[in-house]
Amino acid sequence: MKSSSLLLLGGLFFGGIIGCQSAATQDTNQGVSLQLKQQALASSLSYDIVESLTVEVGPRLAGSDKDLLAVKWAEDKLNSLGFDKVYKEPVQVPVWQRGEAKASVISPYPQPLVVTALGGSVATPAEGLSAPIVRFTSLADLEAAPDQQLKGKIAFMDNITPRYRDGKGYGMTVGGRSKGAVAAAKKGAVAIVIRSIGTDHDRMAHTGMMRYQDGVDKIPAAAMSNPDADLIALMLKRDPNVVVKLNISAENLGYATSYNVIGEVTGSTKPDEIVLIGAHLDSWDEGTGAIDDGAGVAIVTTAGHLISQLPTKPARTVRVVLYAAEEVGLVGGKAYAKAHQAELDKHYIAAESDFGAGPIYQIDFNVAESAFDAIKQHSSSMQANNVELGGNKASGGPDVSMLPSYGVPVASLRQDGTDYFDYHHTPNDTLDKIDPKALAQNAAAYAQFAYLMAQSEIELRPLVRK
Ligand SMILES: [Zn+2]
């Protein structure tokens, strides 16, 4: 077959699956997408952005002064990078202060432990509390314990987080962190200490959010480092009566106003239709919030910037959303969905970058089954950036995870997170953990994704999974 007939067939094929978009338009789309990829890979902008955020702002816990400084930083950054519109939207966020956390074994083998308070935890009495600890290897085991088994005791959740490229080990153990305090208090416990939800062996504890429940005693909650959890388990093998002392001075201080910060590149022909790429601006307070989620902020901001510099802007508006207060309960994501409910039917697709800076190896979608093959075909130039075209099952990322319930299609650009949970929510979440090349590959993938989605003529609704 001659190449001209192949081209003709190709055109017919594209025409058949994606309706009115011509083969020539498709060629232009893929050409611009590849050009954006090249520009992102050749640019240091993404690394410069995360360096700027971690150096000039640093830790930015929701509701803190640094959080407001981050909001100002984000507005200035977006304004300096060619976005057509930059604005912020208020979000009420819970305010929690970490204070000090200390722990030690009192008996039978007295020695200090490395712990950190879990986000949202109440304080211990000022003089601390001492109690025997009782070990559980899963939340299910704790929930199945006899009533009053923990009366006057400290629950010890010793559940090891396994390492996976896609990070699924976190999902297996994080319930012990978020729900452990309620489960333990129901059994009469006076506190809970968990093995850090992390894959490292550093003597450093991983913080993260925990929750209380109305009508259940609010008991202090802390995480200990993985080596300390090993130590306690070995002590319990020698003597079932291990007494631990815990001092936590954390405080819940009500609510404050923070902001979702938004930058837009206005669409050329369908400006009211939106392709949303997001990340979260807040961070935990112990590191500098480089991988979680300075990286995501840098990735989506760079993608938006590169699209803003194109001689012809894409059809739809590309909206970069830097969410407030993800860490303390997806607060900014929920506020966005509420504030924008009336225009959610104009959101073509959404994706959030919130898994560090490891290279993206695959893109998954959550779109109509009838649209899936076509949108994969439309995204084919992302393969040139080592991104495989994956399946039709995606959550889109934490702050956009609620959008499919409103019918909004989402995509997940899967990052290699093999080492993500070594550093996540620790003082070790710092800039040196980011490989500039991998970060640029992420920015390239988001630039290609946002552009291609903003140009697509494929109907992505209705979703199979809401
Ligand atoms: Zn995050």
Tab-separated table of C-alpha atoms and ligand atoms in Angstrom:
chain	number	residue	atom	x	y	z
A	1	MET	CA	0.000	0.000	0.000
A	2	LYS	CA	1.296	3.433	-0.872
A	3	SER	CA	1.942	5.899	1.902
A	4	SER	CA	-0.661	8.299	0.541
A	5	SER	CA	-3.386	5.690	0.948
A	6	LEU	CA	-2.096	4.936	4.454
A	7	LEU	CA	-2.435	8.618	5.274
A	8	LEU	CA	-5.939	8.643	3.817
A	9	LEU	CA	-6.873	5.593	5.872
A	10	GLY	CA	-5.344	7.217	8.941
A	11	GLY	CA	-7.479	10.241	8.309
A	12	LEU	CA	-10.589	8.146	7.936
A	13	PHE	CA	-9.688	6.246	11.085
A	14	PHE	CA	-9.251	9.420	13.136
A	15	GLY	CA	-12.388	10.832	11.518
A	16	GLY	CA	-14.284	7.711	12.473
A	17	ILE	CA	-13.342	7.665	16.124
A	18	ILE	CA	-13.189	11.297	17.042
A	19	GLY	CA	-15.905	12.720	14.932
A	20	CYS	CA	-15.286	16.058	13.322
A	21	GLN	CA	-11.591	16.577	14.088
A	22	SER	CA	-9.644	16.270	10.860
A	23	ALA	CA	-6.408	14.361	10.466
A	24	ALA	CA	-4.663	17.675	9.814
A	25	THR	CA	-5.940	19.118	13.113
A	26	GLN	CA	-4.835	15.946	14.828
A	27	ASP	CA	-1.356	16.321	13.319
A	28	THR	CA	-1.192	19.921	14.532
A	29	ASN	CA	-2.312	18.907	18.028
A	30	GLN	CA	0.300	16.185	18.283
A	31	GLY	CA	2.950	18.532	16.850
A	32	VAL	CA	2.240	21.236	19.451
A	33	SER	CA	2.097	18.596	22.180
A	34	LEU	CA	5.552	17.329	21.205
A	35	GLN	CA	6.872	20.876	21.064
A	36	LEU	CA	5.558	21.543	24.606
A	37	LYS	CA	7.264	18.357	25.762
A	38	GLN	CA	10.607	19.518	24.293
A	39	GLN	CA	10.281	22.950	25.886
A	40	ALA	CA	9.488	21.495	29.314
A	41	LEU	CA	12.385	19.054	29.174
A	42	ALA	CA	14.798	21.819	28.168
A	43	SER	CA	13.596	24.207	30.879
A	44	SER	CA	14.641	24.515	34.521
A	45	LEU	CA	11.424	26.389	35.379
A	46	SER	CA	9.771	23.592	37.354
A	47	TYR	CA	12.818	23.140	39.554
A	48	ASP	CA	13.187	26.932	39.959
A	49	ILE	CA	9.581	27.110	41.167
A	50	VAL	CA	9.888	24.395	43.801
A	51	GLU	CA	13.223	25.853	44.911
A	52	SER	CA	11.569	29.257	45.274
A	53	LEU	CA	8.646	27.848	47.295
A	54	THR	CA	10.790	25.743	49.637
A	55	VAL	CA	13.436	28.439	50.196
A	56	GLU	CA	11.283	31.571	50.331
A	57	VAL	CA	8.261	30.083	52.131
A	58	GLY	CA	9.189	26.633	53.458
A	59	PRO	CA	6.772	24.738	55.710
A	60	ARG	CA	3.213	26.052	55.297
A	61	LEU	CA	0.750	24.277	57.517
A	62	ALA	CA	-2.868	25.180	56.736
A	63	GLY	CA	-4.052	28.203	58.683
A	64	SER	CA	-0.549	29.294	59.730
A	65	ASP	CA	1.145	32.600	58.884
A	66	LYS	CA	3.367	30.678	56.457
A	67	ASP	CA	0.269	29.371	54.711
A	68	LEU	CA	-0.802	32.956	53.976
A	69	LEU	CA	2.731	33.733	52.844
A	70	ALA	CA	2.457	30.784	50.439
A	71	VAL	CA	-0.796	32.220	49.064
A	72	LYS	CA	0.936	35.535	48.377
A	73	TRP	CA	3.912	33.668	46.861
A	74	ALA	CA	1.576	31.712	44.568
A	75	GLU	CA	-0.291	34.821	43.354
A	76	ASP	CA	3.016	36.569	42.612
A	77	LYS	CA	4.427	33.508	40.860
A	78	LEU	CA	1.371	32.990	38.642
A	79	ASN	CA	1.260	36.722	37.847
A	80	SER	CA	4.892	36.648	36.768
A	81	LEU	CA	4.423	33.647	34.489
A	82	GLY	CA	2.013	34.881	31.826
A	83	PHE	CA	-1.354	33.619	33.078
A	84	ASP	CA	-4.293	35.608	31.715
A	85	LYS	CA	-6.146	35.630	35.036
A	86	VAL	CA	-4.916	35.096	38.589
A	87	TYR	CA	-7.300	35.087	41.552
A	88	LYS	CA	-7.878	33.465	44.917
A	89	GLU	CA	-10.949	32.038	46.612
A	90	PRO	CA	-11.395	31.917	50.408
A	91	VAL	CA	-11.481	28.577	52.218
A	92	GLN	CA	-12.133	28.055	55.931
A	93	VAL	CA	-9.409	25.744	57.220
A	94	PRO	CA	-8.887	24.099	60.622
A	95	VAL	CA	-5.897	25.414	62.560
A	96	TRP	CA	-3.739	22.998	64.515
A	97	GLN	CA	-0.433	23.615	66.265
A	98	ARG	CA	2.030	20.792	66.698
A	99	GLY	CA	3.800	21.873	69.869
A	100	GLU	CA	6.248	19.349	71.326
A	101	ALA	CA	6.053	15.568	71.241
A	102	LYS	CA	8.240	13.353	73.402
A	103	ALA	CA	8.099	9.714	74.376
A	104	SER	CA	10.224	7.227	76.270
A	105	VAL	CA	10.075	3.708	77.612
A	106	ILE	CA	9.758	3.822	81.417
A	107	SER	CA	10.067	0.078	81.992
A	108	PRO	CA	11.368	-2.587	81.661
A	109	TYR	CA	14.157	-1.125	79.454
A	110	PRO	CA	14.094	2.653	79.887
A	111	GLN	CA	15.182	4.608	76.801
A	112	PRO	CA	14.000	7.507	74.656
A	113	LEU	CA	11.791	7.097	71.559
A	114	VAL	CA	11.428	9.289	68.470
A	115	VAL	CA	7.808	10.358	67.970
A	116	THR	CA	5.750	13.099	66.371
A	117	ALA	CA	2.171	14.176	67.025
A	118	LEU	CA	-0.437	13.246	64.432
A	119	GLY	CA	-2.247	16.190	62.853
A	120	GLY	CA	-5.368	17.100	64.786
A	121	SER	CA	-4.247	15.381	67.992
A	122	VAL	CA	-5.113	16.796	71.382
A	123	ALA	CA	-2.446	17.240	74.062
A	124	THR	CA	-1.571	14.910	76.893
A	125	PRO	CA	-1.763	16.347	80.420
A	126	ALA	CA	1.147	18.783	80.826
A	127	GLU	CA	3.056	16.303	82.997
A	128	GLY	CA	2.577	13.607	80.326
A	129	LEU	CA	0.891	10.252	80.670
A	130	SER	CA	2.455	6.864	81.397
A	131	ALA	CA	0.735	3.560	80.646
A	132	PRO	CA	1.400	0.008	79.501
A	133	ILE	CA	1.135	-0.433	75.751
A	134	VAL	CA	-0.839	-3.055	73.876
A	135	ARG	CA	0.279	-4.013	70.372
A	136	PHE	CA	-1.993	-4.541	67.347
A	137	THR	CA	-0.845	-5.307	63.818
A	138	SER	CA	-3.895	-3.886	62.056
A	139	LEU	CA	-6.843	-1.561	62.560
A	140	ALA	CA	-9.144	-4.582	62.130
A	141	ASP	CA	-7.418	-6.344	65.071
A	142	LEU	CA	-7.808	-3.238	67.234
A	143	GLU	CA	-11.476	-2.938	66.296
A	144	ALA	CA	-12.001	-6.623	67.125
A	145	ALA	CA	-10.408	-6.337	70.584
A	146	PRO	CA	-12.714	-6.999	73.558
A	147	ASP	CA	-14.363	-3.902	75.104
A	148	GLN	CA	-12.335	-2.349	77.916
A	149	GLN	CA	-9.238	-4.386	76.944
A	150	LEU	CA	-7.358	-1.112	76.636
A	151	LYS	CA	-8.709	0.539	79.784
A	152	GLY	CA	-5.948	2.814	81.078
A	153	LYS	CA	-3.529	1.642	78.374
A	154	ILE	CA	-1.859	2.998	75.255
A	155	ALA	CA	-2.749	1.299	71.963
A	156	PHE	CA	0.264	0.568	69.741
A	157	MET	CA	-0.627	0.138	66.054
A	158	ASP	CA	2.286	-1.792	64.567
A	159	ASN	CA	1.355	-2.147	60.905
A	160	ILE	CA	4.254	-2.086	58.412
A	161	THR	CA	3.754	-0.050	55.208
A	162	PRO	CA	5.021	-2.069	52.218
A	163	ARG	CA	6.900	-0.416	49.350
A	164	TYR	CA	5.237	-0.285	45.905
A	165	ARG	CA	5.911	1.791	42.802
A	166	ASP	CA	2.323	3.038	42.774
A	167	GLY	CA	2.262	3.735	46.521
A	168	LYS	CA	-0.575	1.344	47.285
A	169	GLY	CA	1.145	0.276	50.534
A	170	TYR	CA	0.037	3.597	52.047
A	171	GLY	CA	-3.593	2.740	51.415
A	172	MET	CA	-3.103	-0.528	53.271
A	173	THR	CA	-1.947	1.080	56.531
A	174	VAL	CA	-3.164	4.680	56.626
A	175	GLY	CA	-6.511	3.698	58.182
A	176	GLY	CA	-4.630	2.936	61.411
A	177	ARG	CA	-3.458	6.550	61.472
A	178	SER	CA	-6.722	8.240	60.562
A	179	LYS	CA	-9.153	5.993	62.478
A	180	GLY	CA	-6.937	4.409	65.149
A	181	ALA	CA	-7.622	6.981	67.864
A	182	VAL	CA	-11.385	6.480	67.672
A	183	ALA	CA	-11.059	2.684	67.635
A	184	ALA	CA	-8.626	2.742	70.582
A	185	ALA	CA	-10.707	5.192	72.639
A	186	LYS	CA	-13.764	2.956	72.190
A	187	LYS	CA	-11.801	0.175	73.917
A	188	GLY	CA	-10.843	2.457	76.796
A	189	ALA	CA	-7.320	3.497	75.684
A	190	VAL	CA	-5.791	6.720	77.052
A	191	ALA	CA	-3.621	7.326	73.940
A	192	ILE	CA	-2.526	5.736	70.676
A	193	VAL	CA	0.951	5.504	69.189
A	194	ILE	CA	1.333	4.114	65.678
A	195	ARG	CA	4.271	2.819	63.654
A	196	SER	CA	4.959	5.567	61.112
A	197	ILE	CA	3.138	5.190	57.808
A	198	GLY	CA	6.402	5.197	55.863
A	199	THR	CA	8.704	2.832	54.000
A	200	ASP	CA	12.034	4.124	55.377
A	201	HIS	CA	14.234	2.928	58.201
A	202	ASP	CA	15.227	6.401	59.361
A	203	ARG	CA	14.816	7.345	62.972
A	204	MET	CA	12.278	9.942	61.998
A	205	ALA	CA	8.523	9.792	62.544
A	206	HIS	CA	5.913	10.495	59.845
A	207	THR	CA	3.073	12.813	60.754
A	208	GLY	CA	-0.306	12.953	58.975
A	209	MET	CA	-3.944	13.611	59.701
A	210	MET	CA	-5.993	11.722	62.289
A	211	ARG	CA	-9.677	12.083	63.157
A	212	TYR	CA	-11.913	12.085	66.195
A	213	GLN	CA	-15.585	11.201	66.329
A	214	ASP	CA	-18.305	13.000	68.257
A	215	GLY	CA	-19.258	11.081	71.360
A	216	VAL	CA	-15.937	9.198	71.559
A	217	ASP	CA	-13.157	10.331	73.944
A	218	LYS	CA	-10.483	12.392	72.201
A	219	ILE	CA	-7.194	10.703	73.084
A	220	PRO	CA	-3.696	11.943	72.125
A	221	ALA	CA	-2.255	10.336	68.982
A	222	ALA	CA	1.373	10.089	67.867
A	223	ALA	CA	3.537	8.207	65.379
A	224	MET	CA	6.911	6.706	66.213
A	225	SER	CA	9.740	6.080	63.758
A	226	ASN	CA	9.968	2.647	62.154
A	227	PRO	CA	13.131	1.681	64.122
A	228	ASP	CA	11.380	2.657	67.365
A	229	ALA	CA	8.382	0.503	66.459
A	230	ASP	CA	10.803	-2.394	65.880
A	231	LEU	CA	12.332	-1.692	69.285
A	232	ILE	CA	8.997	-1.766	71.098
A	233	ALA	CA	7.979	-4.996	69.343
A	234	LEU	CA	11.240	-6.623	70.507
A	235	MET	CA	10.704	-5.399	74.079
A	236	LEU	CA	7.186	-6.860	74.074
A	237	LYS	CA	8.657	-10.231	73.079
A	238	ARG	CA	10.772	-10.146	76.220
A	239	ASP	CA	8.197	-8.668	78.567
A	240	PRO	CA	4.474	-8.131	77.838
A	241	ASN	CA	4.413	-5.202	80.279
A	242	VAL	CA	6.142	-2.308	78.514
A	243	VAL	CA	5.290	1.089	80.001
A	244	VAL	CA	5.640	4.165	77.790
A	245	LYS	CA	5.484	7.817	78.750
A	246	LEU	CA	4.049	10.293	76.247
A	247	ASN	CA	4.101	14.112	76.271
A	248	ILE	CA	2.249	16.003	73.557
A	249	SER	CA	1.424	19.716	73.701
A	250	ALA	CA	-0.512	20.001	70.405
A	251	GLU	CA	-3.517	22.326	70.178
A	252	ASN	CA	-6.588	22.736	67.974
A	253	LEU	CA	-7.218	26.458	67.521
A	254	GLY	CA	-10.463	26.690	65.576
A	255	TYR	CA	-10.601	27.963	62.000
A	256	ALA	CA	-8.832	30.502	59.817
A	257	THR	CA	-9.229	31.758	56.252
A	258	SER	CA	-6.870	30.415	53.618
A	259	TYR	CA	-7.241	30.442	49.827
A	260	ASN	CA	-7.306	28.308	46.725
A	261	VAL	CA	-5.042	30.208	44.305
A	262	ILE	CA	-6.002	29.952	40.641
A	263	GLY	CA	-4.272	30.905	37.395
A	264	GLU	CA	-5.894	30.614	33.979
A	265	VAL	CA	-4.843	30.575	30.356
A	266	THR	CA	-8.046	31.676	28.632
A	267	GLY	CA	-9.299	29.371	25.907
A	268	SER	CA	-9.335	30.775	22.370
A	269	THR	CA	-12.676	29.370	21.185
A	270	LYS	CA	-14.321	27.691	24.215
A	271	PRO	CA	-13.211	29.917	27.087
A	272	ASP	CA	-16.019	28.791	29.392
A	273	GLU	CA	-14.915	25.144	29.168
A	274	ILE	CA	-12.195	24.134	31.605
A	275	VAL	CA	-9.287	21.738	31.739
A	276	LEU	CA	-8.231	21.709	35.392
A	277	ILE	CA	-4.710	20.801	36.490
A	278	GLY	CA	-4.062	21.111	40.208
A	279	ALA	CA	-1.714	20.565	43.130
A	280	HIS	CA	-1.889	21.572	46.781
A	281	LEU	CA	-0.160	24.603	48.171
A	282	ASP	CA	-0.221	23.720	51.881
A	283	SER	CA	2.237	21.282	53.450
A	284	TRP	CA	3.027	19.649	56.740
A	285	ASP	CA	5.190	21.702	59.034
A	286	GLU	CA	8.266	19.549	59.608
A	287	GLY	CA	9.987	19.476	56.206
A	288	THR	CA	9.928	22.228	53.589
A	289	GLY	CA	7.095	20.628	51.609
A	290	ALA	CA	9.255	19.897	48.550
A	291	ILE	CA	7.861	16.565	47.388
A	292	ASP	CA	4.490	17.094	49.113
A	293	ASP	CA	3.460	19.093	47.294
A	294	GLY	CA	5.907	21.770	46.127
A	295	ALA	CA	6.692	19.417	43.248
A	296	GLY	CA	3.057	19.325	42.144
A	297	VAL	CA	2.776	23.127	42.379
A	298	ALA	CA	5.868	23.445	40.196
A	299	ILE	CA	4.677	20.840	37.673
A	300	VAL	CA	1.220	22.286	36.988
A	301	THR	CA	2.402	25.907	37.129
A	302	THR	CA	5.108	25.162	34.561
A	303	ALA	CA	2.610	23.347	32.344
A	304	GLY	CA	0.236	26.329	32.471
A	305	HIS	CA	3.058	28.763	31.776
A	306	LEU	CA	4.262	26.880	28.698
A	307	ILE	CA	0.722	26.800	27.308
A	308	SER	CA	0.347	30.541	27.993
A	309	GLN	CA	3.335	31.174	25.714
A	310	LEU	CA	1.905	29.359	22.677
A	311	PRO	CA	1.229	31.622	19.666
A	312	THR	CA	-2.266	30.102	19.398
A	313	LYS	CA	-3.945	29.337	22.697
A	314	PRO	CA	-5.848	26.058	22.902
A	315	ALA	CA	-9.639	26.030	22.532
A	316	ARG	CA	-10.558	25.475	26.190
A	317	THR	CA	-9.344	27.402	29.241
A	318	VAL	CA	-6.500	25.730	31.136
A	319	ARG	CA	-7.085	26.384	34.838
A	320	VAL	CA	-4.249	25.771	37.311
A	321	VAL	CA	-5.651	25.355	40.828
A	322	LEU	CA	-3.291	25.464	43.814
A	323	TYR	CA	-5.473	24.050	46.561
A	324	ALA	CA	-5.532	25.108	50.214
A	325	ALA	CA	-5.391	22.687	53.122
A	326	GLU	CA	-5.215	19.305	51.388
A	327	GLU	CA	-3.252	17.718	54.212
A	328	VAL	CA	-5.829	18.452	56.855
A	329	GLY	CA	-8.733	16.869	54.974
A	330	LEU	CA	-8.981	17.883	51.265
A	331	VAL	CA	-10.491	21.135	52.517
A	332	GLY	CA	-9.564	23.210	49.462
A	333	GLY	CA	-10.712	20.512	47.043
A	334	LYS	CA	-14.108	20.253	48.700
A	335	ALA	CA	-14.447	24.049	48.819
A	336	TYR	CA	-13.620	24.299	45.105
A	337	ALA	CA	-16.235	21.693	44.180
A	338	LYS	CA	-18.835	23.607	46.203
A	339	ALA	CA	-17.918	27.070	44.944
A	340	HIS	CA	-17.808	25.901	41.311
A	341	GLN	CA	-20.743	23.517	41.391
A	342	ALA	CA	-22.658	25.554	38.811
A	343	GLU	CA	-19.856	25.247	36.246
A	344	LEU	CA	-18.746	21.679	36.939
A	345	ASP	CA	-20.619	20.561	33.825
A	346	LYS	CA	-18.189	22.823	31.915
A	347	HIS	CA	-15.155	21.031	33.364
A	348	TYR	CA	-13.913	18.885	30.498
A	349	ILE	CA	-11.414	16.937	32.632
A	350	ALA	CA	-9.351	17.395	35.824
A	351	ALA	CA	-6.077	15.973	37.199
A	352	GLU	CA	-3.976	16.699	40.278
A	353	SER	CA	-0.231	16.186	40.788
A	354	ASP	CA	0.325	15.137	44.418
A	355	PHE	CA	2.736	12.225	44.547
A	356	GLY	CA	6.200	13.760	44.634
A	357	ALA	CA	8.529	14.200	41.700
A	358	GLY	CA	9.171	10.661	40.453
A	359	PRO	CA	8.795	10.218	36.678
A	360	ILE	CA	5.326	9.648	35.219
A	361	TYR	CA	5.109	6.195	33.638
A	362	GLN	CA	1.413	5.953	32.745
A	363	ILE	CA	-1.782	7.929	32.269
A	364	ASP	CA	-5.135	6.473	33.328
A	365	PHE	CA	-8.526	8.044	32.726
A	366	ASN	CA	-12.019	7.957	34.133
A	367	VAL	CA	-14.144	8.793	31.077
A	368	ALA	CA	-17.132	7.289	29.262
A	369	GLU	CA	-16.342	3.782	28.054
A	370	SER	CA	-17.292	4.894	24.526
A	371	ALA	CA	-14.676	7.694	24.687
A	372	PHE	CA	-11.815	5.719	26.176
A	373	ASP	CA	-10.134	4.428	22.993
A	374	ALA	CA	-10.457	7.793	21.311
A	375	ILE	CA	-8.994	9.801	24.207
A	376	LYS	CA	-6.090	7.361	24.439
A	377	GLN	CA	-5.443	7.779	20.720
A	378	HIS	CA	-5.691	11.548	21.152
A	379	SER	CA	-3.042	11.337	23.943
A	380	SER	CA	-0.655	9.189	21.918
A	381	SER	CA	2.098	11.829	21.698
A	382	MET	CA	2.548	11.527	25.480
A	383	GLN	CA	4.251	8.196	24.778
A	384	ALA	CA	7.219	10.113	23.387
A	385	ASN	CA	7.734	11.337	26.993
A	386	ASN	CA	7.776	7.728	28.288
A	387	VAL	CA	4.153	7.886	29.441
A	388	GLU	CA	2.227	4.713	28.629
A	389	LEU	CA	-1.473	4.866	27.804
A	390	GLY	CA	-3.150	2.982	30.646
A	391	GLY	CA	-6.655	2.015	31.709
A	392	ASN	CA	-10.005	3.655	32.338
A	393	LYS	CA	-9.833	3.661	36.124
A	394	ALA	CA	-8.501	6.811	37.763
A	395	SER	CA	-9.296	8.929	40.810
A	396	GLY	CA	-7.551	12.021	39.435
A	397	GLY	CA	-5.772	12.859	42.735
A	398	PRO	CA	-7.019	13.823	46.207
A	399	ASP	CA	-8.390	17.326	45.600
A	400	VAL	CA	-10.219	16.336	42.409
A	401	SER	CA	-11.330	12.925	43.684
A	402	MET	CA	-14.813	14.268	44.480
A	403	LEU	CA	-15.364	15.654	40.953
A	404	PRO	CA	-16.393	12.362	39.270
A	405	SER	CA	-19.392	12.253	41.639
A	406	TYR	CA	-20.509	15.446	39.833
A	407	GLY	CA	-19.882	13.794	36.468
A	408	VAL	CA	-16.497	15.424	35.804
A	409	PRO	CA	-14.013	13.167	33.954
A	410	VAL	CA	-10.560	12.838	35.552
A	411	ALA	CA	-7.129	11.477	34.697
A	412	SER	CA	-4.307	10.154	36.875
A	413	LEU	CA	-0.775	10.709	35.615
A	414	ARG	CA	0.933	7.896	37.518
A	415	GLN	CA	4.305	8.728	39.044
A	416	ASP	CA	6.966	6.316	40.212
A	417	GLY	CA	6.506	6.595	43.970
A	418	THR	CA	8.935	3.857	44.991
A	419	ASP	CA	10.725	6.162	47.458
A	420	TYR	CA	7.895	8.673	48.057
A	421	PHE	CA	6.876	7.208	51.417
A	422	ASP	CA	10.472	7.271	52.660
A	423	TYR	CA	10.193	11.064	53.024
A	424	HIS	CA	6.457	11.811	53.035
A	425	HIS	CA	5.294	13.913	56.023
A	426	THR	CA	8.755	13.968	57.652
A	427	PRO	CA	11.454	16.586	58.241
A	428	ASN	CA	13.188	14.843	55.299
A	429	ASP	CA	10.691	16.235	52.764
A	430	THR	CA	13.231	18.669	51.334
A	431	LEU	CA	14.404	19.957	47.936
A	432	ASP	CA	17.385	17.593	47.597
A	433	LYS	CA	14.952	14.669	47.193
A	434	ILE	CA	13.812	16.073	43.827
A	435	ASP	CA	15.575	15.065	40.615
A	436	PRO	CA	15.302	18.092	38.289
A	437	LYS	CA	15.128	15.850	35.200
A	438	ALA	CA	12.284	13.764	36.579
A	439	LEU	CA	10.482	16.945	37.619
A	440	ALA	CA	10.826	18.349	34.091
A	441	GLN	CA	9.448	15.091	32.662
A	442	ASN	CA	6.387	15.590	34.894
A	443	ALA	CA	5.966	19.179	33.708
A	444	ALA	CA	6.233	17.966	30.112
A	445	ALA	CA	3.539	15.343	30.681
A	446	TYR	CA	1.148	17.861	32.294
A	447	ALA	CA	1.777	20.409	29.529
A	448	GLN	CA	0.998	17.796	26.876
A	449	PHE	CA	-2.019	16.533	28.789
A	450	ALA	CA	-3.520	19.976	29.435
A	451	TYR	CA	-2.988	21.108	25.857
A	452	LEU	CA	-4.369	17.955	24.282
A	453	MET	CA	-7.422	17.955	26.546
A	454	ALA	CA	-8.038	21.635	25.831
A	455	GLN	CA	-8.037	20.834	22.098
A	456	SER	CA	-9.963	17.565	22.198
A	457	GLU	CA	-13.305	17.186	20.450
A	458	ILE	CA	-14.114	13.864	22.090
A	459	GLU	CA	-17.211	13.685	24.302
A	460	LEU	CA	-15.907	12.245	27.597
A	461	ARG	CA	-19.242	11.932	29.430
A	462	PRO	CA	-21.130	10.173	30.952
A	463	LEU	CA	-18.691	8.477	33.297
A	464	VAL	CA	-18.818	4.785	33.985
A	465	ARG	CA	-17.676	5.267	37.601
A	466	LYS	CA	-18.854	8.221	39.644
B	1	ZN	ZN	0.157	15.898	49.258
